[in-house]
Amino acid sequence: MQLMGSVDQAVHAGRGLRAWEDPQTGQVDAGWPEVAYESLRAINHLAGQGYAVPAPVLYDVLGNLKGVGYLLPQALTQLGQGLQASLAKYEVYDTAGDPHESIDVARGYLLAAADAARTLGAALEAAQSAIAGQGYRSDEEAQHVHRLTGGH
């Protein structure tokens, strides 16, 4: 296996795994994991405001969030593989003991997290499917329908 350079310098669509400074502009952009974290914080903030969430809106939200559950296992597995590969690329040390052992333990937890993410993705997809047939009417639309149907 040919080892690539450091992932610290790798960028995809203008972002890396950690905050990254564009050498041409000096602008610092958050890394993708931070963007994901901030996205979930924003969802928590918006959903925690007491708004009603009609099924079609939630359906769209779940459609995107279930992707987290389906993509996260691959990301975690690949990150664990990269951690293992770091042993061959760098002079790795561990102040708590043997770096090989701590990497094995970390990879075990990453695999457990990947399994949990698969379960998450499937549960979100099931929730999405459960509301797939729902729609809603605005207050104005509902009043119009009630007038047309005589309140039935």
Tab-separated table of C-alpha atoms in Angstrom:
chain	number	residue	atom	x	y	z
A	1	MET	CA	0.000	0.000	0.000
A	2	GLN	CA	1.361	3.387	-0.988
A	3	LEU	CA	0.781	5.939	1.732
A	4	MET	CA	-0.449	9.369	0.727
A	5	GLY	CA	0.588	12.628	2.378
A	6	SER	CA	-1.060	14.030	5.474
A	7	VAL	CA	-4.824	14.335	5.455
A	8	ASP	CA	-4.323	17.716	7.155
A	9	GLN	CA	-3.621	19.166	3.717
A	10	ALA	CA	-6.412	17.345	1.869
A	11	VAL	CA	-9.343	19.483	0.757
A	12	HIS	CA	-12.652	18.504	-0.793
A	13	ALA	CA	-14.963	21.232	-2.120
A	14	GLY	CA	-12.985	23.894	-0.291
A	15	ARG	CA	-12.884	22.215	3.117
A	16	GLY	CA	-10.798	19.614	4.893
A	17	LEU	CA	-11.207	17.416	7.940
A	18	ARG	CA	-10.085	20.284	10.156
A	19	ALA	CA	-10.147	24.039	9.847
A	20	TRP	CA	-8.164	24.966	6.749
A	21	GLU	CA	-6.491	28.186	5.719
A	22	ASP	CA	-6.521	29.034	2.046
A	23	PRO	CA	-2.886	29.878	1.307
A	24	GLN	CA	-3.903	32.355	-1.409
A	25	THR	CA	-6.498	34.356	0.532
A	26	GLY	CA	-5.616	33.576	4.151
A	27	GLN	CA	-9.292	32.826	4.799
A	28	VAL	CA	-9.895	30.075	7.365
A	29	ASP	CA	-12.793	27.729	6.681
A	30	ALA	CA	-14.256	25.259	9.149
A	31	GLY	CA	-13.587	21.601	8.453
A	32	TRP	CA	-16.367	19.292	7.311
A	33	PRO	CA	-16.870	17.683	10.755
A	34	GLU	CA	-17.343	21.145	12.286
A	35	VAL	CA	-19.821	22.051	9.543
A	36	ALA	CA	-21.767	18.837	10.290
A	37	TYR	CA	-21.749	19.622	14.020
A	38	GLU	CA	-22.910	23.199	13.456
A	39	SER	CA	-25.628	21.967	11.091
A	40	LEU	CA	-27.038	19.707	13.790
A	41	ARG	CA	-26.844	22.520	16.342
A	42	ALA	CA	-28.843	24.702	13.953
A	43	ILE	CA	-31.461	21.964	13.478
A	44	ASN	CA	-31.734	21.640	17.277
A	45	HIS	CA	-32.183	25.385	17.584
A	46	LEU	CA	-34.829	25.577	14.854
A	47	ALA	CA	-36.742	22.502	16.022
A	48	GLY	CA	-36.619	23.654	19.654
A	49	GLN	CA	-38.520	26.872	18.978
A	50	GLY	CA	-41.924	25.218	19.374
A	51	TYR	CA	-42.893	25.327	15.701
A	52	ALA	CA	-45.322	22.797	14.291
A	53	VAL	CA	-43.461	20.507	11.887
A	54	PRO	CA	-45.769	19.151	9.171
A	55	ALA	CA	-44.949	15.729	7.806
A	56	PRO	CA	-43.803	16.907	4.339
A	57	VAL	CA	-41.235	19.209	5.964
A	58	LEU	CA	-40.039	16.447	8.288
A	59	TYR	CA	-39.988	14.024	5.366
A	60	ASP	CA	-37.482	16.260	3.565
A	61	VAL	CA	-35.390	16.730	6.712
A	62	LEU	CA	-35.305	12.979	7.383
A	63	GLY	CA	-34.365	12.348	3.764
A	64	ASN	CA	-31.155	14.263	4.345
A	65	LEU	CA	-30.492	13.098	7.893
A	66	LYS	CA	-30.831	9.408	7.046
A	67	GLY	CA	-27.901	9.942	4.705
A	68	VAL	CA	-25.792	10.684	7.764
A	69	GLY	CA	-26.586	7.224	9.065
A	70	TYR	CA	-25.752	5.636	5.735
A	71	LEU	CA	-22.569	7.624	5.001
A	72	LEU	CA	-21.108	7.797	8.492
A	73	PRO	CA	-20.149	4.081	8.654
A	74	GLN	CA	-17.925	4.423	5.591
A	75	ALA	CA	-16.336	7.607	6.944
A	76	LEU	CA	-15.646	6.046	10.344
A	77	THR	CA	-14.203	2.883	8.817
A	78	GLN	CA	-11.941	4.869	6.480
A	79	LEU	CA	-10.802	7.145	9.314
A	80	GLY	CA	-9.920	4.063	11.350
A	81	GLN	CA	-7.961	2.657	8.423
A	82	GLY	CA	-6.122	5.977	8.110
A	83	LEU	CA	-5.327	5.900	11.811
A	84	GLN	CA	-3.872	2.405	11.387
A	85	ALA	CA	-1.861	3.580	8.364
A	86	SER	CA	-0.413	6.439	10.415
A	87	LEU	CA	1.701	3.847	12.234
A	88	ALA	CA	3.620	3.165	9.009
A	89	LYS	CA	3.780	6.809	7.910
A	90	TYR	CA	4.828	8.573	11.120
A	91	GLU	CA	6.858	7.933	14.217
A	92	VAL	CA	3.801	7.543	16.418
A	93	TYR	CA	4.038	7.664	20.201
A	94	ASP	CA	1.440	7.360	22.933
A	95	THR	CA	2.049	8.833	26.378
A	96	ALA	CA	-0.432	6.325	27.850
A	97	GLY	CA	1.208	3.180	26.449
A	98	ASP	CA	1.569	1.264	23.201
A	99	PRO	CA	0.189	3.229	20.217
A	100	HIS	CA	-0.663	-0.031	18.429
A	101	GLU	CA	-2.946	-1.028	21.293
A	102	SER	CA	-4.668	2.349	21.592
A	103	ILE	CA	-5.244	2.410	17.826
A	104	ASP	CA	-6.764	-1.078	17.966
A	105	VAL	CA	-9.084	0.058	20.767
A	106	ALA	CA	-10.036	3.240	18.899
A	107	ARG	CA	-10.750	1.273	15.727
A	108	GLY	CA	-12.974	-1.090	17.703
A	109	TYR	CA	-15.001	1.879	18.946
A	110	LEU	CA	-15.142	3.349	15.437
A	111	LEU	CA	-16.567	0.063	14.133
A	112	ALA	CA	-19.140	0.048	16.955
A	113	ALA	CA	-20.075	3.630	16.073
A	114	ALA	CA	-20.377	2.631	12.398
A	115	ASP	CA	-22.820	-0.134	13.370
A	116	ALA	CA	-24.832	2.340	15.468
A	117	ALA	CA	-24.905	4.765	12.523
A	118	ARG	CA	-26.294	2.037	10.257
A	119	THR	CA	-29.074	1.503	12.791
A	120	LEU	CA	-29.637	5.270	12.895
A	121	GLY	CA	-29.947	5.477	9.117
A	122	ALA	CA	-32.439	2.608	9.012
A	123	ALA	CA	-34.530	4.117	11.844
A	124	LEU	CA	-34.634	7.527	10.154
A	125	GLU	CA	-35.649	5.903	6.880
A	126	ALA	CA	-38.423	3.997	8.682
A	127	ALA	CA	-39.661	7.233	10.283
A	128	GLN	CA	-39.617	8.896	6.883
A	129	SER	CA	-41.578	6.028	5.337
A	130	ALA	CA	-44.172	6.185	8.132
A	131	ILE	CA	-45.145	9.748	7.171
A	132	ALA	CA	-44.646	9.446	3.407
A	133	GLY	CA	-48.360	9.730	2.637
A	134	GLN	CA	-49.104	12.757	4.789
A	135	GLY	CA	-49.821	16.233	3.556
A	136	TYR	CA	-51.269	19.331	5.148
A	137	ARG	CA	-53.330	22.378	4.364
A	138	SER	CA	-52.651	25.887	5.549
A	139	ASP	CA	-55.369	27.466	7.716
A	140	GLU	CA	-56.643	29.348	4.668
A	141	GLU	CA	-56.769	26.188	2.542
A	142	ALA	CA	-58.491	24.239	5.313
A	143	GLN	CA	-61.176	26.937	5.696
A	144	HIS	CA	-61.734	26.896	1.939
A	145	VAL	CA	-62.151	23.099	1.907
A	146	HIS	CA	-64.533	23.266	4.871
A	147	ARG	CA	-66.648	25.879	3.062
A	148	LEU	CA	-66.760	23.726	-0.080
A	149	THR	CA	-67.654	20.547	1.778
A	150	GLY	CA	-70.034	22.161	4.239
A	151	GLY	CA	-67.740	21.523	7.204
A	152	HIS	CA	-67.190	17.816	6.519
